[in-house]
Structures are given as C-alpha cells and as structure tokens.
Amino acid sequence: EPEVTQTPSHQVTQMGQEVILRCVPISNHLYFYWYRQILGQKVEFLVSFYNNEISEKSEIFDDQFSVERPDGSNFTLKIRSTKLEDSAMYFCASSGLGGPNEQFFGPGTRLTVL
Amino acid sequence: GENVEQHPSTLSVQEGDSAVIKCTYSDSASNYFPWYKQELGKGPQLIIDIRSNVGEKKDQRIAVTLNKTAKHFSLHITETQPEDSAVYFCAASNTGFQKLVFGTGTRLLVSP
C-alpha cells in the first residue's frame, strides 16, 4: 500500500541553525501539506501546496519557513533559523486522486531545538 | 476561522464495550470530517471520514454520524479491542484542498 515517507525520523539542531525536513508524498498525489504537533497537543496546519505554489498558510508559517518541491517526488520544509519553540513533530501529508480532502500522513520528523 | 472541540479528552472502556467520541465545529461551511487514529510515535492514520451530504457512515466496527444543524459529529467504535487503544482526532475542512482543523484529541484506553 502506498504511503508517505519522511526523513529524518529525528533531527536535533542548535537554535539559530537551518533545518530541512524531507517528505516523499504518495505517487500521483497532487496536494501536499505540512502540519506540526507540539508534544501532547493537537495537530496544527502549517501550509498547503499545489501546482508548485503555496495555496494556504497559517500564522505559524512565517518568513522563517519555506516549502519546495525540488523534483517530481520530494517535498521539503525548511526552517531558516530555528527557535526553541520550533521543537515539535512535523508531519507531511498528501492527497490526490481520492479527493483533495482525504489526507494521508507520514510518520513524522521529531525536531528538537537545543 | 474554524474551531473544533472534542470530548472527552480521555476515555477508558472494557474490551467489548462501545466507545463514543464527540466533536463540534464552528464553521457552517465545513463539509468534510475525517477521523484519525494516532498510535504512539506514529503519524495520524485516517480511519473513516464523512462528507456533509451524508448523515452516517459505517465501516465494520467503526461508524461516524454527522448533524449539520447542530454542527457536531461523532465517532462510534463497537466491540472495542485492546488494539483500538490510541489517541483519536477529529478534524474539519471545507471545500477544495483546504487545511484540516483538528480537535484536541481523545486518548482511548481499552482494557482486556
């Protein structure tokens, strides 16, 4: 069964450093998303991406964040200068032929900012 | 914007009992309501969803009901099993490829 994959599973970084989180969405899916989940809290939307551009972003997704689909398979989230409060689980999701609302999530990347 | 409330925050049941988790939403434009199961250390897994043109949907032991007038929807799990133990999230979305707004989650514990 096709699934969303994410790398790395755990990323530790120093405050102020740049990190790139990588995702491979389900093949043939057209809509891509990033969400985050701070430990013990609910999942929060960050950004949606379609047709090579951002379609919606939340207030969390400020100028420190960017997304990119550098090739036909990867979808990345970059945080330019990490802050302590960026520590969270980051989930990539994709949706496609089944209807744009059915989003399938990857296993997540745990980001720890020291 | 949309706000989704979810209750209860924790739910303990005995194996074989039924479990019900309830959510309310605020935006009457929302028309898609998925439920996700999240096991420890894993990503949310879509288990069932319902669209606003349907009042009820069932898949084996899992069912979801939607009351558009009252703006609430519920997840029903019958004949619970220990492997149903997880955190369950409801979510709401409106048309197109819009974001999912999640509820705060319900930790379900099924005791053998």
PDB file of C-alpha atoms in Angstrom:
ATOM      1  CA  GLU A   1       0.000   0.000   0.000  1.00  0.00           C
ATOM      2  CA  PRO A   2       1.423   3.409  -0.951  1.00  0.00           C
ATOM      3  CA  GLU A   3       2.482   5.592   1.941  1.00  0.00           C
ATOM      4  CA  VAL A   4       4.012   8.957   2.719  1.00  0.00           C
ATOM      5  CA  THR A   5       7.603   8.731   3.902  1.00  0.00           C
ATOM      6  CA  GLN A   6       9.612  11.294   5.842  1.00  0.00           C
ATOM      7  CA  THR A   7      13.279  11.746   6.671  1.00  0.00           C
ATOM      8  CA  PRO A   8      14.924  12.045   9.059  1.00  0.00           C
ATOM      9  CA  SER A   9      12.832  10.479  11.793  1.00  0.00           C
ATOM     10  CA  HIS A  10      14.578  12.622  14.397  1.00  0.00           C
ATOM     11  CA  GLN A  11      16.546  15.842  13.906  1.00  0.00           C
ATOM     12  CA  VAL A  12      18.449  17.603  16.673  1.00  0.00           C
ATOM     13  CA  THR A  13      19.737  21.097  15.972  1.00  0.00           C
ATOM     14  CA  GLN A  14      21.065  24.149  17.732  1.00  0.00           C
ATOM     15  CA  MET A  15      18.966  27.277  17.994  1.00  0.00           C
ATOM     16  CA  GLY A  16      19.564  29.540  15.010  1.00  0.00           C
ATOM     17  CA  GLN A  17      20.532  26.734  12.666  1.00  0.00           C
ATOM     18  CA  GLU A  18      18.719  25.878   9.453  1.00  0.00           C
ATOM     19  CA  VAL A  19      16.959  22.553   9.054  1.00  0.00           C
ATOM     20  CA  ILE A  20      15.359  20.850   6.094  1.00  0.00           C
ATOM     21  CA  LEU A  21      12.726  18.213   6.624  1.00  0.00           C
ATOM     22  CA  ARG A  22      12.056  15.903   3.723  1.00  0.00           C
ATOM     23  CA  CYS A  23       8.964  14.098   2.568  1.00  0.00           C
ATOM     24  CA  VAL A  24       8.092  11.804  -0.293  1.00  0.00           C
ATOM     25  CA  PRO A  25       4.325  12.027  -0.864  1.00  0.00           C
ATOM     26  CA  ILE A  26       2.262   9.229  -2.328  1.00  0.00           C
ATOM     27  CA  SER A  27       2.928   8.909  -6.023  1.00  0.00           C
ATOM     28  CA  ASN A  28       0.323  10.639  -8.208  1.00  0.00           C
ATOM     29  CA  HIS A  29      -0.917  12.790  -5.346  1.00  0.00           C
ATOM     30  CA  LEU A  30      -1.237  16.440  -6.246  1.00  0.00           C
ATOM     31  CA  TYR A  31      -1.767  18.239  -2.937  1.00  0.00           C
ATOM     32  CA  PHE A  32       0.836  18.438  -0.229  1.00  0.00           C
ATOM     33  CA  TYR A  33       0.756  19.680   3.345  1.00  0.00           C
ATOM     34  CA  TRP A  34       2.880  20.220   6.408  1.00  0.00           C
ATOM     35  CA  TYR A  35       1.467  20.050   9.914  1.00  0.00           C
ATOM     36  CA  ARG A  36       3.138  20.150  13.269  1.00  0.00           C
ATOM     37  CA  GLN A  37       2.293  18.706  16.661  1.00  0.00           C
ATOM     38  CA  ILE A  38       3.866  20.038  19.808  1.00  0.00           C
ATOM     39  CA  LEU A  39       4.204  17.267  22.378  1.00  0.00           C
ATOM     40  CA  GLY A  40       0.842  16.386  23.893  1.00  0.00           C
ATOM     41  CA  GLN A  41      -1.082  18.908  21.810  1.00  0.00           C
ATOM     42  CA  LYS A  42      -3.252  18.755  18.747  1.00  0.00           C
ATOM     43  CA  VAL A  43      -2.062  18.676  15.169  1.00  0.00           C
ATOM     44  CA  GLU A  44      -1.766  22.163  13.651  1.00  0.00           C
ATOM     45  CA  PHE A  45      -1.811  23.119   9.989  1.00  0.00           C
ATOM     46  CA  LEU A  46       1.241  24.919   8.628  1.00  0.00           C
ATOM     47  CA  VAL A  47       0.962  25.086   4.851  1.00  0.00           C
ATOM     48  CA  SER A  48      -0.648  23.547   1.792  1.00  0.00           C
ATOM     49  CA  PHE A  49       0.994  23.315  -1.620  1.00  0.00           C
ATOM     50  CA  TYR A  50      -0.496  22.658  -5.034  1.00  0.00           C
ATOM     51  CA  ASN A  51       0.687  23.175  -8.574  1.00  0.00           C
ATOM     52  CA  ASN A  52       4.096  24.298  -7.362  1.00  0.00           C
ATOM     53  CA  GLU A  53       2.865  27.081  -5.174  1.00  0.00           C
ATOM     54  CA  ILE A  54       1.567  27.675  -1.676  1.00  0.00           C
ATOM     55  CA  SER A  55      -2.232  27.581  -1.638  1.00  0.00           C
ATOM     56  CA  GLU A  56      -2.723  28.394   2.032  1.00  0.00           C
ATOM     57  CA  LYS A  57      -0.571  29.010   5.087  1.00  0.00           C
ATOM     58  CA  SER A  58      -1.222  29.532   8.767  1.00  0.00           C
ATOM     59  CA  GLU A  59       0.017  32.312  11.002  1.00  0.00           C
ATOM     60  CA  ILE A  60       2.648  29.892  12.296  1.00  0.00           C
ATOM     61  CA  PHE A  61       4.184  29.720   8.824  1.00  0.00           C
ATOM     62  CA  ASP A  62       6.149  32.958   8.965  1.00  0.00           C
ATOM     63  CA  ASP A  63       9.150  34.123   6.940  1.00  0.00           C
ATOM     64  CA  GLN A  64      11.384  31.599   8.680  1.00  0.00           C
ATOM     65  CA  PHE A  65       9.546  28.779   6.941  1.00  0.00           C
ATOM     66  CA  SER A  66       9.587  27.788   3.291  1.00  0.00           C
ATOM     67  CA  VAL A  67       8.479  24.820   1.247  1.00  0.00           C
ATOM     68  CA  GLU A  68       9.720  23.428  -2.004  1.00  0.00           C
ATOM     69  CA  ARG A  69       9.099  20.600  -4.387  1.00  0.00           C
ATOM     70  CA  PRO A  70      12.581  20.361  -5.901  1.00  0.00           C
ATOM     71  CA  ASP A  71      11.797  17.400  -8.147  1.00  0.00           C
ATOM     72  CA  GLY A  72       8.912  15.118  -9.015  1.00  0.00           C
ATOM     73  CA  SER A  73       8.992  13.176  -5.795  1.00  0.00           C
ATOM     74  CA  ASN A  74      10.265  15.203  -2.833  1.00  0.00           C
ATOM     75  CA  PHE A  75       8.527  17.877  -0.812  1.00  0.00           C
ATOM     76  CA  THR A  76      10.604  19.796   1.712  1.00  0.00           C
ATOM     77  CA  LEU A  77      10.056  22.114   4.661  1.00  0.00           C
ATOM     78  CA  LYS A  78      12.892  24.472   5.528  1.00  0.00           C
ATOM     79  CA  ILE A  79      13.208  26.402   8.757  1.00  0.00           C
ATOM     80  CA  ARG A  80      15.884  29.059   8.270  1.00  0.00           C
ATOM     81  CA  SER A  81      16.750  29.984  11.831  1.00  0.00           C
ATOM     82  CA  THR A  82      15.290  27.548  14.331  1.00  0.00           C
ATOM     83  CA  LYS A  83      13.888  28.657  17.666  1.00  0.00           C
ATOM     84  CA  LEU A  84      13.324  26.623  20.818  1.00  0.00           C
ATOM     85  CA  GLU A  85       9.578  26.785  20.213  1.00  0.00           C
ATOM     86  CA  ASP A  86      10.002  25.084  16.839  1.00  0.00           C
ATOM     87  CA  SER A  87      10.593  21.825  18.700  1.00  0.00           C
ATOM     88  CA  ALA A  88       7.725  19.586  17.630  1.00  0.00           C
ATOM     89  CA  MET A  89       6.740  16.639  15.492  1.00  0.00           C
ATOM     90  CA  TYR A  90       6.385  17.687  11.862  1.00  0.00           C
ATOM     91  CA  PHE A  91       4.057  15.694   9.649  1.00  0.00           C
ATOM     92  CA  CYS A  92       3.871  15.737   5.913  1.00  0.00           C
ATOM     93  CA  ALA A  93       0.597  14.765   4.259  1.00  0.00           C
ATOM     94  CA  SER A  94      -0.616  14.338   0.718  1.00  0.00           C
ATOM     95  CA  SER A  95      -3.929  13.920  -1.018  1.00  0.00           C
ATOM     96  CA  GLY A  96      -4.854  13.229  -4.573  1.00  0.00           C
ATOM     97  CA  LEU A  97      -6.970  11.017  -6.690  1.00  0.00           C
ATOM     98  CA  GLY A  98      -9.275  10.017  -3.859  1.00  0.00           C
ATOM     99  CA  GLY A  99     -10.459  13.553  -3.411  1.00  0.00           C
ATOM    100  CA  PRO A 100      -8.456  16.520  -2.278  1.00  0.00           C
ATOM    101  CA  ASN A 101      -9.730  16.328   1.268  1.00  0.00           C
ATOM    102  CA  GLU A 102      -8.525  12.798   2.080  1.00  0.00           C
ATOM    103  CA  GLN A 103      -5.107  13.487   3.506  1.00  0.00           C
ATOM    104  CA  PHE A 104      -2.641  10.714   4.255  1.00  0.00           C
ATOM    105  CA  PHE A 105       0.054  11.435   6.794  1.00  0.00           C
ATOM    106  CA  GLY A 106       3.654  10.361   7.031  1.00  0.00           C
ATOM    107  CA  PRO A 107       5.259   9.041  10.222  1.00  0.00           C
ATOM    108  CA  GLY A 108       6.677  12.433  11.123  1.00  0.00           C
ATOM    109  CA  THR A 109      10.028  14.010  11.916  1.00  0.00           C
ATOM    110  CA  ARG A 110      10.714  14.861  15.525  1.00  0.00           C
ATOM    111  CA  LEU A 111      12.598  18.171  15.591  1.00  0.00           C
ATOM    112  CA  THR A 112      14.448  19.052  18.767  1.00  0.00           C
ATOM    113  CA  VAL A 113      15.956  22.537  19.005  1.00  0.00           C
ATOM    114  CA  LEU A 114      18.524  22.983  21.760  1.00  0.00           C
TER     115      LEU A 114
ATOM    116  CA  GLY B   1     -11.827  30.605  11.299  1.00  0.00           C
ATOM    117  CA  GLU B   2     -12.878  27.082  12.066  1.00  0.00           C
ATOM    118  CA  ASN B   3     -12.667  25.796  15.634  1.00  0.00           C
ATOM    119  CA  VAL B   4     -13.140  22.139  16.524  1.00  0.00           C
ATOM    120  CA  GLU B   5     -13.884  20.996  20.052  1.00  0.00           C
ATOM    121  CA  GLN B   6     -13.532  17.338  21.044  1.00  0.00           C
ATOM    122  CA  HIS B   7     -14.748  15.389  24.071  1.00  0.00           C
ATOM    123  CA  PRO B   8     -13.852  13.542  26.153  1.00  0.00           C
ATOM    124  CA  SER B   9     -10.111  14.044  26.459  1.00  0.00           C
ATOM    125  CA  THR B  10      -9.702  10.535  27.870  1.00  0.00           C
ATOM    126  CA  LEU B  11     -11.956   7.511  27.658  1.00  0.00           C
ATOM    127  CA  SER B  12     -11.447   4.180  29.375  1.00  0.00           C
ATOM    128  CA  VAL B  13     -13.584   1.194  28.421  1.00  0.00           C
ATOM    129  CA  GLN B  14     -13.541  -2.540  28.896  1.00  0.00           C
ATOM    130  CA  GLU B  15     -12.866  -4.778  25.944  1.00  0.00           C
ATOM    131  CA  GLY B  16     -16.098  -5.450  24.103  1.00  0.00           C
ATOM    132  CA  ASP B  17     -17.748  -2.205  25.195  1.00  0.00           C
ATOM    133  CA  SER B  18     -18.628   0.625  22.828  1.00  0.00           C
ATOM    134  CA  ALA B  19     -16.823   3.952  22.743  1.00  0.00           C
ATOM    135  CA  VAL B  20     -18.195   7.276  21.556  1.00  0.00           C
ATOM    136  CA  ILE B  21     -16.157  10.404  20.880  1.00  0.00           C
ATOM    137  CA  LYS B  22     -17.871  13.677  20.064  1.00  0.00           C
ATOM    138  CA  CYS B  23     -16.770  16.777  18.175  1.00  0.00           C
ATOM    139  CA  THR B  24     -18.345  20.122  17.441  1.00  0.00           C
ATOM    140  CA  TYR B  25     -17.305  22.592  14.794  1.00  0.00           C
ATOM    141  CA  SER B  26     -17.978  26.271  14.334  1.00  0.00           C
ATOM    142  CA  ASP B  27     -17.809  26.965  10.589  1.00  0.00           C
ATOM    143  CA  SER B  28     -21.021  26.039   8.796  1.00  0.00           C
ATOM    144  CA  ALA B  29     -19.035  25.989   5.516  1.00  0.00           C
ATOM    145  CA  SER B  30     -17.098  22.918   6.655  1.00  0.00           C
ATOM    146  CA  ASN B  31     -18.160  19.912   4.628  1.00  0.00           C
ATOM    147  CA  TYR B  32     -15.595  17.203   5.240  1.00  0.00           C
ATOM    148  CA  PHE B  33     -14.994  15.489   8.581  1.00  0.00           C
ATOM    149  CA  PRO B  34     -12.283  12.841   8.904  1.00  0.00           C
ATOM    150  CA  TRP B  35     -11.247  10.852  11.949  1.00  0.00           C
ATOM    151  CA  TYR B  36      -7.649   9.913  12.574  1.00  0.00           C
ATOM    152  CA  LYS B  37      -6.090   7.344  14.885  1.00  0.00           C
ATOM    153  CA  GLN B  38      -2.633   8.106  16.210  1.00  0.00           C
ATOM    154  CA  GLU B  39      -0.584   5.434  17.893  1.00  0.00           C
ATOM    155  CA  LEU B  40       2.429   6.312  19.994  1.00  0.00           C
ATOM    156  CA  GLY B  41       5.288   7.640  17.896  1.00  0.00           C
ATOM    157  CA  LYS B  42       3.378   7.401  14.624  1.00  0.00           C
ATOM    158  CA  GLY B  43       1.597   9.739  12.275  1.00  0.00           C
ATOM    159  CA  PRO B  44      -2.180  10.142  12.213  1.00  0.00           C
ATOM    160  CA  GLN B  45      -3.903   7.359  10.294  1.00  0.00           C
ATOM    161  CA  LEU B  46      -7.163   8.087   8.505  1.00  0.00           C
ATOM    162  CA  ILE B  47      -9.765   5.595   9.731  1.00  0.00           C
ATOM    163  CA  ILE B  48     -13.052   6.971   8.454  1.00  0.00           C
ATOM    164  CA  ASP B  49     -14.481  10.166   7.069  1.00  0.00           C
ATOM    165  CA  ILE B  50     -17.842  11.674   6.259  1.00  0.00           C
ATOM    166  CA  ARG B  51     -18.987  14.444   3.968  1.00  0.00           C
ATOM    167  CA  SER B  52     -21.756  16.895   4.646  1.00  0.00           C
ATOM    168  CA  ASN B  53     -24.192  15.305   2.210  1.00  0.00           C
ATOM    169  CA  VAL B  54     -24.279  12.132   4.325  1.00  0.00           C
ATOM    170  CA  GLY B  55     -25.652  11.677   7.838  1.00  0.00           C
ATOM    171  CA  GLU B  56     -23.971   8.424   8.764  1.00  0.00           C
ATOM    172  CA  LYS B  57     -21.224   6.155   7.504  1.00  0.00           C
ATOM    173  CA  LYS B  58     -20.139   2.762   8.765  1.00  0.00           C
ATOM    174  CA  ASP B  59     -17.078   0.606   8.238  1.00  0.00           C
ATOM    175  CA  GLN B  60     -17.131  -2.662  10.179  1.00  0.00           C
ATOM    176  CA  ARG B  61     -16.860  -1.730  13.879  1.00  0.00           C
ATOM    177  CA  ILE B  62     -16.474   1.989  13.224  1.00  0.00           C
ATOM    178  CA  ALA B  63     -19.229   4.461  12.410  1.00  0.00           C
ATOM    179  CA  VAL B  64     -19.436   8.213  12.154  1.00  0.00           C
ATOM    180  CA  THR B  65     -22.559  10.355  12.410  1.00  0.00           C
ATOM    181  CA  LEU B  66     -22.967  13.970  11.377  1.00  0.00           C
ATOM    182  CA  ASN B  67     -25.569  16.503  12.467  1.00  0.00           C
ATOM    183  CA  LYS B  68     -25.120  19.556  10.263  1.00  0.00           C
ATOM    184  CA  THR B  69     -27.815  21.555  12.004  1.00  0.00           C
ATOM    185  CA  ALA B  70     -26.166  21.187  15.384  1.00  0.00           C
ATOM    186  CA  LYS B  71     -22.666  21.246  13.867  1.00  0.00           C
ATOM    187  CA  HIS B  72     -21.481  18.139  15.590  1.00  0.00           C
ATOM    188  CA  PHE B  73     -20.199  14.737  14.565  1.00  0.00           C
ATOM    189  CA  SER B  74     -19.332  11.608  16.477  1.00  0.00           C
ATOM    190  CA  LEU B  75     -17.170   8.508  16.189  1.00  0.00           C
ATOM    191  CA  HIS B  76     -18.629   5.233  17.401  1.00  0.00           C
ATOM    192  CA  ILE B  77     -16.481   2.164  17.948  1.00  0.00           C
ATOM    193  CA  THR B  78     -18.305  -1.050  18.807  1.00  0.00           C
ATOM    194  CA  GLU B  79     -16.865  -4.235  20.300  1.00  0.00           C
ATOM    195  CA  THR B  80     -13.679  -2.436  21.297  1.00  0.00           C
ATOM    196  CA  GLN B  81     -10.415  -4.351  21.359  1.00  0.00           C
ATOM    197  CA  PRO B  82      -7.119  -3.564  23.128  1.00  0.00           C
ATOM    198  CA  GLU B  83      -5.573  -2.654  19.770  1.00  0.00           C
ATOM    199  CA  ASP B  84      -8.105   0.181  19.490  1.00  0.00           C
ATOM    200  CA  SER B  85      -6.167   1.924  22.258  1.00  0.00           C
ATOM    201  CA  ALA B  86      -4.725   5.120  20.769  1.00  0.00           C
ATOM    202  CA  VAL B  87      -5.364   8.843  20.506  1.00  0.00           C
ATOM    203  CA  TYR B  88      -8.236   9.711  18.179  1.00  0.00           C
ATOM    204  CA  PHE B  89      -8.518  13.097  16.474  1.00  0.00           C
ATOM    205  CA  CYS B  90     -11.482  14.536  14.670  1.00  0.00           C
ATOM    206  CA  ALA B  91     -10.975  17.217  12.052  1.00  0.00           C
ATOM    207  CA  ALA B  92     -12.966  19.510   9.811  1.00  0.00           C
ATOM    208  CA  SER B  93     -12.316  21.063   6.452  1.00  0.00           C
ATOM    209  CA  ASN B  94     -14.179  22.955   3.787  1.00  0.00           C
ATOM    210  CA  THR B  95     -14.035  22.653   0.056  1.00  0.00           C
ATOM    211  CA  GLY B  96     -11.102  22.010  -2.152  1.00  0.00           C
ATOM    212  CA  PHE B  97      -7.652  21.296  -0.852  1.00  0.00           C
ATOM    213  CA  GLN B  98      -8.080  23.290   2.310  1.00  0.00           C
ATOM    214  CA  LYS B  99      -6.391  22.681   5.611  1.00  0.00           C
ATOM    215  CA  LEU B 100      -7.672  20.255   8.197  1.00  0.00           C
ATOM    216  CA  VAL B 101      -8.522  21.809  11.555  1.00  0.00           C
ATOM    217  CA  PHE B 102      -8.044  19.201  14.251  1.00  0.00           C
ATOM    218  CA  GLY B 103      -9.735  18.660  17.566  1.00  0.00           C
ATOM    219  CA  THR B 104      -7.728  18.308  20.747  1.00  0.00           C
ATOM    220  CA  GLY B 105      -7.749  14.513  20.699  1.00  0.00           C
ATOM    221  CA  THR B 106      -9.203  11.704  22.809  1.00  0.00           C
ATOM    222  CA  ARG B 107      -6.995   9.146  24.454  1.00  0.00           C
ATOM    223  CA  LEU B 108      -8.887   5.840  24.311  1.00  0.00           C
ATOM    224  CA  LEU B 109      -7.772   3.027  26.581  1.00  0.00           C
ATOM    225  CA  VAL B 110      -9.347  -0.381  26.096  1.00  0.00           C
ATOM    226  CA  SER B 111      -8.664  -2.729  28.983  1.00  0.00           C
ATOM    227  CA  PRO B 112      -8.700  -6.504  28.432  1.00  0.00           C
TER     228      PRO B 112
END
